[in-house]
Amino acid sequence: MDARDTFDLTTGRGLIACPRCDALHVEEELQPGETARCIRCGGVLAKPRGGAFIQLIALSFTTVVLMMGAIFFPFLEISRMGFGNATSLFGVAMAFADGVLLPLVLAVMAMIVGLPVLRSFLLVYTLVPLAQGRAPYRHAARAFRWSEELRPWSMAEIFVIGTAVALVKVAGLATVHLGPAFWAFCALILVNLASRGFMCQTTIWDAIEDAGLRTDGREMAQGRTP
Amino acid sequence: MSDQPVMTAHRAGLIGCRSCGRVWPEEQETCDRCGADLVPPDRRGLQKVWAWWLAGLVMYVPANLFPMMRTQTFAGLQGSTEATILEGMVELIHYGNYDIAVIVFVASVIVPLAKFLSIAWLAMVAGQPATVEQAHARLKIYEVVEFIGRWSMIDVFVVAILSALVQLGFVASIHPGPAAVSFALSVAFTMLSAQSFDPRLIWRGLPLRSRTGHEGQD
Ligand SMILES: [Zn+2]
């Protein structure tokens, strides 16, 4: 836990402000497993884990593979009066593709499929060069910021609970079986939880900065007056 | 976590990035590390909170008055039924699905109402004088609101899945009603309202050790 550098109270260099309460902290290089908490509100400021970048990249690929299965494999299978039928999420989306419900279907598909996949790609884009010790890609900072901003809108786990509620509602009328795609969604929840455990935003921002990202020309405007 | 006055970025004449934590001189407008806009922790930001809050509340009214979905079972032989959120819950209770009724009740009634009240209260007391304990309690409430807001989407997903069952030849037709759309929008707007709230405002009203007049509360 050595203070890695001096800090500068006029430019803010070497300082960290808690996003929840604005308390100033001197930036320190943490060892994997250590946790830095805000002295004022107690929120976690940084919690690096060893090998986190590789794990996050692997979990992102897992998410994409599982999501492919979740879209194209049967999601629900229903049997009533001897007739069986199965449908995948992709089939459902296609069936609604020309109706008035298109906006609702698009929004739902974006929240449960689109955003988790997009976030995985953004994370891979950000982390692969960093894990290899190279300079980050040009838009790494923007990619990672978007990935974090989209986090609350990615709702696969809520969808799973919604499915359970829907099944109870129709339980008396027909026999509904859960298809492989449903279990893929359940696995996605676990992958997402694991990913959260390895995710330390502060460490990733530090890595992007230390690996020498040239931001998109904005640093040229640094000398401007208020 | 103590009662000691704390040095904040704002008091040091600096501005902290809410996205990545990096600290910059106060006059800087964009974070050079992550590209996010730098927003000072003052009450002007609350306008956005109130705007989204109002939009969410306006959408919540039709969400309760109009039907969530219209069901036509078996080619309309049993007629078609329309159910609002409340009617849907009454039906669940009627069939003895108490646990599911509780989930739906919490997700579509309790959580949205508690969220409206909590955000309004947080926005009203933001920046007002407070003790350290009060500030911690308010931050806790903010974190709960932020965490739980998304879960209200459950009912929208339920309607979406039931509509999808049409594909399976299960019923003649299930159409999502206008309430499904306005409820989804209401949840999204309240999420945006909660995201626009700056938790740093909670701490602005805390007493300072050395009062120099222009610092602290505003
Ligand atoms: Zn930043």
Coordinates of C-alpha atoms and ligand atoms in Angstrom, one line a residue:
Chain A
M1 CA 0.0 0.0 0.0
D2 CA 2.6 2.6 -0.9
A3 CA 1.6 5.9 -2.1
R4 CA 2.8 5.6 -5.6
D5 CA 3.5 9.1 -6.4
T6 CA 3.1 12.6 -5.1
F7 CA -0.2 14.3 -5.5
D8 CA -1.0 17.8 -6.6
L9 CA -3.8 19.8 -5.0
T10 CA -4.0 22.3 -7.9
T11 CA -4.3 19.9 -10.8
G12 CA -5.8 16.9 -9.0
R13 CA -3.0 14.6 -10.2
G14 CA -2.7 11.5 -8.1
L15 CA -6.0 12.1 -6.3
I16 CA -9.3 10.2 -6.4
A17 CA -12.7 11.6 -5.5
C18 CA -15.3 9.3 -4.2
P19 CA -18.2 9.3 -6.8
R20 CA -20.8 9.0 -4.0
C21 CA -19.6 11.6 -1.5
D22 CA -16.8 13.6 -3.1
A23 CA -14.2 12.8 -0.4
L24 CA -10.6 13.2 -1.7
H25 CA -8.2 10.3 -1.5
V26 CA -4.6 10.0 -2.5
E27 CA -4.3 7.3 -5.2
E28 CA -2.5 4.2 -4.0
E29 CA -1.3 1.1 -5.8
L30 CA -3.2 -1.8 -4.2
Q31 CA -2.2 -5.4 -4.1
P32 CA -4.7 -7.9 -5.5
G33 CA -7.1 -8.8 -2.8
E34 CA -6.9 -5.5 -1.0
T35 CA -9.9 -3.3 -0.8
A36 CA -9.8 0.5 -0.7
R37 CA -12.9 2.1 1.0
C38 CA -14.0 5.7 1.1
I39 CA -13.1 7.2 4.4
R40 CA -16.4 9.1 4.5
C41 CA -19.2 7.0 3.1
G42 CA -17.5 3.6 3.2
G43 CA -18.1 2.8 -0.4
V44 CA -15.6 0.6 -2.2
L45 CA -13.2 2.7 -4.2
A46 CA -11.0 -0.1 -5.6
K47 CA -10.9 -3.8 -5.2
P48 CA -8.4 -5.3 -7.6
R49 CA -8.3 -9.1 -8.2
G50 CA -5.3 -11.0 -9.6
G51 CA -5.7 -12.0 -13.2
A52 CA -9.0 -10.1 -13.4
F53 CA -8.6 -8.9 -17.0
I54 CA -8.2 -12.5 -18.4
Q55 CA -11.1 -13.7 -16.3
L56 CA -13.3 -10.8 -17.5
I57 CA -12.4 -11.5 -21.1
A58 CA -13.2 -15.2 -20.7
L59 CA -16.5 -14.4 -19.0
S60 CA -17.4 -12.0 -21.8
F61 CA -16.8 -14.6 -24.4
T62 CA -18.9 -17.0 -22.3
T63 CA -21.7 -14.5 -22.3
V64 CA -21.7 -14.2 -26.1
V65 CA -21.7 -18.0 -26.6
L66 CA -24.5 -18.5 -24.0
M67 CA -26.5 -15.7 -25.6
M68 CA -26.3 -17.3 -29.0
G69 CA -27.8 -20.5 -27.4
A70 CA -30.4 -18.5 -25.6
I71 CA -31.6 -16.9 -28.8
F72 CA -31.7 -19.9 -31.2
F73 CA -32.5 -22.9 -28.9
P74 CA -36.1 -23.4 -27.8
F75 CA -37.0 -21.2 -25.0
L76 CA -40.4 -22.6 -24.0
E77 CA -42.0 -25.8 -25.0
I78 CA -45.7 -26.2 -24.6
S79 CA -47.9 -29.2 -24.8
R80 CA -51.7 -29.2 -24.8
M81 CA -54.1 -31.9 -25.9
G82 CA -51.2 -34.0 -27.2
F83 CA -49.8 -31.3 -29.4
G84 CA -46.3 -30.2 -28.7
N85 CA -44.7 -26.9 -29.8
A86 CA -41.5 -25.1 -29.2
T87 CA -40.3 -21.7 -29.9
S88 CA -37.0 -19.7 -29.6
L89 CA -36.7 -16.1 -28.7
F90 CA -35.5 -15.5 -32.3
G91 CA -38.7 -17.1 -33.6
V92 CA -40.8 -14.9 -31.3
A93 CA -39.0 -11.7 -32.4
M94 CA -39.4 -12.6 -36.1
A95 CA -43.2 -13.2 -35.6
F96 CA -43.6 -9.7 -34.2
A97 CA -41.3 -8.1 -36.7
D98 CA -44.1 -6.4 -38.7
G99 CA -46.7 -5.7 -36.0
V100 CA -47.5 -2.6 -34.1
L101 CA -45.7 -4.2 -31.2
L102 CA -42.4 -3.9 -32.9
P103 CA -41.1 -1.1 -30.6
L104 CA -41.9 -3.0 -27.5
V105 CA -40.4 -6.2 -28.8
L106 CA -37.2 -4.3 -29.9
A107 CA -36.9 -2.7 -26.5
V108 CA -37.3 -6.0 -24.7
M109 CA -34.9 -7.8 -27.0
A110 CA -32.4 -5.0 -26.5
M111 CA -32.5 -5.2 -22.8
I112 CA -32.3 -9.0 -22.5
V113 CA -30.0 -9.8 -25.5
G114 CA -28.6 -6.8 -27.2
L115 CA -27.1 -5.0 -24.3
P116 CA -25.4 -8.0 -22.6
V117 CA -23.8 -8.9 -25.9
L118 CA -22.8 -5.3 -26.6
R119 CA -21.3 -4.9 -23.2
S120 CA -19.3 -8.1 -23.6
F121 CA -17.8 -6.8 -26.9
L122 CA -17.0 -3.4 -25.4
L123 CA -15.3 -5.1 -22.4
V124 CA -13.2 -7.4 -24.7
Y125 CA -12.3 -4.4 -26.9
T126 CA -11.1 -2.5 -23.8
L127 CA -9.3 -5.3 -22.0
V128 CA -7.6 -7.5 -24.6
P129 CA -4.7 -5.0 -25.3
L130 CA -4.4 -4.3 -21.6
A131 CA -4.2 -8.0 -20.7
Q132 CA -1.4 -8.4 -23.3
G133 CA 0.5 -5.4 -21.9
R134 CA 0.0 -3.3 -25.1
A135 CA -1.4 0.2 -25.5
P136 CA -5.2 0.2 -25.4
Y137 CA -7.2 0.7 -28.6
R138 CA -8.1 4.2 -29.6
H139 CA -11.7 4.2 -28.2
A140 CA -11.0 2.1 -25.2
A141 CA -12.0 4.8 -22.7
R142 CA -15.3 5.5 -24.4
A143 CA -16.0 1.8 -24.8
F144 CA -15.4 1.1 -21.2
R145 CA -17.5 4.1 -20.0
W146 CA -20.4 3.0 -22.3
S147 CA -20.1 -0.5 -21.0
E148 CA -20.5 0.8 -17.4
E149 CA -23.3 3.2 -18.3
L150 CA -25.3 0.5 -20.0
R151 CA -25.0 -1.9 -17.0
P152 CA -28.4 -1.0 -15.3
W153 CA -30.2 -1.4 -18.7
S154 CA -29.0 -5.0 -19.2
M155 CA -31.8 -7.0 -17.6
A156 CA -31.3 -10.7 -18.4
E157 CA -31.8 -11.7 -14.8
I158 CA -35.0 -9.8 -14.4
F159 CA -36.3 -11.5 -17.6
V160 CA -35.7 -14.9 -16.0
I161 CA -37.8 -14.0 -13.0
G162 CA -40.4 -12.6 -15.4
T163 CA -40.5 -16.0 -17.2
A164 CA -41.1 -17.8 -13.9
V165 CA -44.0 -15.5 -13.1
A166 CA -45.5 -16.0 -16.6
L167 CA -45.3 -19.7 -16.3
V168 CA -47.2 -19.7 -13.1
K169 CA -49.9 -17.6 -14.7
V170 CA -50.5 -20.2 -17.5
A171 CA -49.8 -23.3 -15.3
G172 CA -53.4 -24.4 -15.1
L173 CA -54.1 -24.1 -18.8
A174 CA -51.3 -26.1 -20.5
T175 CA -48.1 -27.9 -19.7
V176 CA -45.1 -25.7 -20.3
H177 CA -41.6 -27.0 -20.3
L178 CA -38.5 -24.9 -20.1
G179 CA -36.2 -25.3 -23.0
P180 CA -32.4 -25.2 -23.1
A181 CA -32.5 -21.4 -23.8
F182 CA -34.1 -20.8 -20.5
W183 CA -31.3 -22.6 -18.7
A184 CA -28.8 -20.7 -20.8
F185 CA -30.3 -17.5 -19.4
C186 CA -30.0 -18.9 -15.9
A187 CA -26.3 -19.6 -16.6
L188 CA -25.9 -16.1 -17.8
I189 CA -26.9 -14.8 -14.4
L190 CA -24.1 -16.7 -12.8
V191 CA -21.6 -15.6 -15.4
N192 CA -22.8 -12.0 -14.8
L193 CA -22.3 -12.4 -11.1
A194 CA -18.8 -13.8 -11.5
S195 CA -18.0 -10.9 -13.9
R196 CA -19.1 -8.4 -11.3
G197 CA -16.9 -10.0 -8.7
F198 CA -13.8 -9.6 -10.9
M199 CA -14.7 -6.1 -12.1
C200 CA -12.9 -3.2 -10.5
Q201 CA -13.5 0.0 -12.5
T202 CA -10.7 1.9 -10.8
T203 CA -8.1 -0.7 -11.7
I204 CA -9.3 -0.7 -15.3
W205 CA -9.2 3.1 -15.6
D206 CA -5.8 3.1 -14.1
A207 CA -4.6 0.5 -16.6
I208 CA -6.1 2.4 -19.5
E209 CA -4.3 5.6 -18.3
D210 CA -1.0 3.9 -17.4
A211 CA -0.9 2.1 -20.8
G212 CA -0.7 5.5 -22.4
L213 CA -4.1 6.1 -24.0
R214 CA -4.0 9.2 -26.1
T215 CA -7.5 10.5 -25.8
D216 CA -9.2 11.7 -28.9
G217 CA -7.3 15.0 -29.2
R218 CA -9.1 16.5 -26.2
E219 CA -5.9 16.8 -24.2
M220 CA -4.9 19.5 -26.7
A221 CA -7.6 21.7 -25.1
Q222 CA -6.3 21.3 -21.6
G223 CA -4.7 24.7 -21.4
R224 CA -8.0 26.5 -22.0
T225 CA -9.2 29.1 -19.5
P226 CA -12.5 29.0 -17.8
Chain B
M1 CA -16.7 7.0 8.6
S2 CA -16.0 9.4 11.5
D3 CA -17.4 12.7 12.5
Q4 CA -14.2 14.4 11.4
P5 CA -14.7 17.0 8.6
V6 CA -13.4 15.5 5.4
M7 CA -11.5 17.2 2.6
T8 CA -13.6 16.9 -0.5
A9 CA -12.7 17.7 -4.1
H10 CA -15.2 20.6 -4.1
R11 CA -13.7 22.2 -1.0
A12 CA -10.2 21.8 -2.5
G13 CA -11.3 23.8 -5.6
L14 CA -11.2 20.6 -7.7
I15 CA -13.8 18.5 -9.5
G16 CA -14.1 14.8 -9.3
C17 CA -15.2 12.6 -12.3
R18 CA -18.3 10.6 -11.3
S19 CA -17.5 8.0 -14.0
C20 CA -13.9 7.2 -13.2
G21 CA -13.0 9.0 -10.0
R22 CA -10.1 11.1 -11.5
V23 CA -9.8 14.6 -10.1
W24 CA -9.4 17.7 -12.2
P25 CA -9.2 21.5 -11.7
E26 CA -12.6 23.0 -11.1
E27 CA -12.9 24.8 -14.4
Q28 CA -12.3 21.7 -16.5
E29 CA -15.4 20.5 -18.3
T30 CA -14.6 17.0 -19.6
C31 CA -12.6 14.2 -18.0
D32 CA -9.5 13.6 -20.0
R33 CA -9.2 10.0 -18.8
C34 CA -12.7 8.6 -19.6
G35 CA -14.3 11.4 -21.6
A36 CA -17.3 11.9 -19.3
D37 CA -18.7 15.4 -18.7
L38 CA -17.6 16.8 -15.3
V39 CA -20.6 18.0 -13.3
P40 CA -20.1 20.1 -10.1
P41 CA -22.1 18.8 -7.1
D42 CA -24.7 21.6 -6.9
R43 CA -28.5 21.7 -6.8
R44 CA -28.8 22.8 -10.5
G45 CA -28.4 19.1 -11.4
L46 CA -31.7 18.4 -9.6
Q47 CA -33.8 19.9 -12.4
K48 CA -33.0 16.8 -14.5
V49 CA -34.0 14.6 -11.6
W50 CA -37.4 16.3 -11.3
A51 CA -38.0 16.3 -15.0
W52 CA -37.5 12.5 -15.3
W53 CA -39.4 12.0 -12.1
L54 CA -42.4 13.9 -13.4
A55 CA -42.3 12.0 -16.7
G56 CA -42.2 8.7 -14.8
L57 CA -45.1 9.8 -12.6
V58 CA -47.2 10.9 -15.6
M59 CA -46.6 7.6 -17.3
Y60 CA -47.4 5.6 -14.2
V61 CA -51.1 6.9 -14.2
P62 CA -52.1 5.3 -17.5
A63 CA -50.1 2.2 -16.6
N64 CA -52.6 1.6 -13.8
L65 CA -55.8 2.7 -15.5
F66 CA -55.4 0.8 -18.8
P67 CA -55.2 -2.9 -19.3
M68 CA -51.8 -4.6 -19.3
M69 CA -53.1 -7.2 -21.8
R70 CA -56.1 -8.4 -23.6
T71 CA -56.6 -12.1 -23.8
Q72 CA -58.8 -14.0 -26.3
T73 CA -58.9 -17.6 -25.3
F74 CA -59.7 -20.4 -27.8
A75 CA -60.8 -18.3 -30.7
G76 CA -62.9 -16.1 -28.5
L77 CA -65.2 -18.8 -27.3
Q78 CA -64.8 -17.7 -23.8
G79 CA -64.8 -14.1 -24.8
S80 CA -62.0 -11.7 -24.3
T81 CA -60.8 -10.4 -21.1
E82 CA -58.8 -7.3 -20.3
A83 CA -56.8 -6.9 -17.1
T84 CA -55.2 -4.0 -15.5
I85 CA -52.2 -4.5 -13.1
L86 CA -54.6 -4.7 -10.1
E87 CA -57.1 -7.0 -11.8
G88 CA -54.3 -9.3 -12.8
M89 CA -53.3 -9.5 -9.2
V90 CA -56.8 -10.2 -8.0
E91 CA -57.0 -13.0 -10.5
L92 CA -53.7 -14.5 -9.2
I93 CA -55.1 -14.4 -5.7
H94 CA -58.4 -15.9 -6.9
Y95 CA -56.4 -18.9 -8.3
G96 CA -54.5 -19.2 -5.1
N97 CA -51.1 -18.1 -6.4
Y98 CA -50.4 -15.9 -3.4
D99 CA -46.6 -15.9 -3.7
I100 CA -46.7 -14.8 -7.3
A101 CA -49.3 -12.2 -6.4
V102 CA -46.9 -10.9 -3.8
I103 CA -44.0 -10.7 -6.3
V104 CA -46.2 -8.8 -8.8
F105 CA -47.6 -6.5 -6.1
V106 CA -44.2 -5.6 -4.8
A107 CA -42.7 -5.2 -8.3
S108 CA -45.5 -3.1 -9.9
V109 CA -47.0 -1.2 -7.0
I110 CA -44.8 -1.1 -3.9
V111 CA -41.5 -0.6 -5.6
P112 CA -42.7 2.2 -8.1
L113 CA -44.5 4.1 -5.4
A114 CA -41.6 3.8 -2.9
K115 CA -39.3 4.9 -5.6
F116 CA -41.3 8.1 -6.5
L117 CA -41.4 9.0 -2.8
S118 CA -37.7 8.3 -2.1
I119 CA -36.4 10.2 -5.1
A120 CA -38.6 13.2 -4.4
W121 CA -37.5 13.2 -0.7
L122 CA -33.8 12.8 -1.6
A123 CA -34.1 15.7 -4.1
M124 CA -35.8 17.9 -1.6
V125 CA -33.4 17.4 1.3
A126 CA -30.3 17.3 -1.0
G127 CA -27.8 20.0 0.1
Q128 CA -29.8 20.9 3.2
P129 CA -28.0 20.8 6.6
A130 CA -27.7 17.3 7.8
T131 CA -25.8 15.2 10.4
V132 CA -23.4 12.5 9.4
E133 CA -25.9 9.8 10.5
Q134 CA -28.6 11.4 8.3
A135 CA -26.2 11.5 5.4
H136 CA -25.4 7.9 5.7
A137 CA -29.1 7.0 5.9
R138 CA -29.8 9.0 2.8
L139 CA -27.0 7.4 0.9
K140 CA -28.4 4.0 1.9
I141 CA -31.8 4.9 0.6
Y142 CA -30.2 6.2 -2.7
E143 CA -28.4 2.9 -3.1
V144 CA -31.5 0.9 -2.5
V145 CA -33.5 3.0 -5.0
E146 CA -30.7 2.6 -7.6
F147 CA -30.5 -1.1 -7.1
I148 CA -34.1 -2.0 -7.0
G149 CA -35.5 0.3 -9.8
R150 CA -34.8 -2.1 -12.6
W151 CA -36.7 -4.9 -11.0
S152 CA -40.0 -3.2 -11.7
M153 CA -39.6 -4.3 -15.4
I154 CA -40.7 -7.8 -14.3
D155 CA -44.3 -7.1 -15.3
V156 CA -43.4 -5.9 -18.7
F157 CA -41.4 -9.1 -19.3
V158 CA -44.4 -11.2 -18.1
V159 CA -46.7 -9.5 -20.7
A160 CA -44.0 -10.0 -23.4
I161 CA -43.6 -13.7 -22.6
L162 CA -47.4 -14.3 -22.4
S163 CA -47.8 -12.6 -25.8
A164 CA -45.1 -14.8 -27.2
L165 CA -47.1 -17.9 -26.1
V166 CA -49.4 -17.0 -29.0
Q167 CA -46.7 -18.4 -31.2
L168 CA -47.2 -21.8 -29.5
G169 CA -50.8 -21.9 -30.4
F170 CA -51.7 -21.7 -26.7
V171 CA -54.4 -19.1 -26.9
A172 CA -55.9 -17.4 -29.9
S173 CA -54.3 -14.1 -29.0
I174 CA -52.8 -12.1 -26.3
H175 CA -52.2 -8.4 -27.0
P176 CA -50.2 -6.2 -24.7
G177 CA -52.4 -3.3 -23.7
P178 CA -51.4 0.3 -23.6
A179 CA -50.5 0.0 -20.0
A180 CA -47.6 -2.3 -20.8
V181 CA -45.9 0.4 -22.9
S182 CA -46.6 3.2 -20.4
F183 CA -45.5 1.1 -17.5
A184 CA -42.2 0.3 -19.3
L185 CA -41.7 4.0 -20.0
S186 CA -42.5 4.9 -16.4
V187 CA -39.9 2.4 -15.1
A188 CA -37.3 3.7 -17.6
F189 CA -38.0 7.4 -16.7
T190 CA -37.7 6.7 -13.0
M191 CA -34.4 4.9 -13.6
L192 CA -33.1 7.9 -15.4
S193 CA -34.4 10.2 -12.6
A194 CA -32.5 8.1 -10.0
Q195 CA -29.4 8.1 -12.2
S196 CA -29.5 11.9 -12.6
F197 CA -29.4 12.3 -8.8
D198 CA -26.0 13.2 -7.7
P199 CA -25.3 11.5 -4.3
R200 CA -22.5 13.9 -3.6
L201 CA -25.3 16.5 -2.9
I202 CA -26.3 14.4 0.2
W203 CA -23.0 15.4 1.8
R204 CA -23.0 19.1 0.9
G205 CA -24.9 20.1 4.0
L206 CA -22.6 18.6 6.5
P207 CA -21.0 21.0 9.0
L208 CA -17.5 22.1 8.4
R209 CA -14.8 22.5 11.0
S210 CA -13.6 25.9 9.9
R211 CA -16.5 27.9 8.5
T212 CA -15.2 30.5 6.1
G213 CA -18.6 31.7 4.9
H214 CA -18.7 30.7 1.3
E215 CA -18.1 27.1 1.7
G216 CA -20.4 24.3 2.7
Q217 CA -24.1 24.7 2.2
D218 CA -25.5 26.4 -0.8
Ligands
ZN1 ZN -13.4 10.3 -15.7

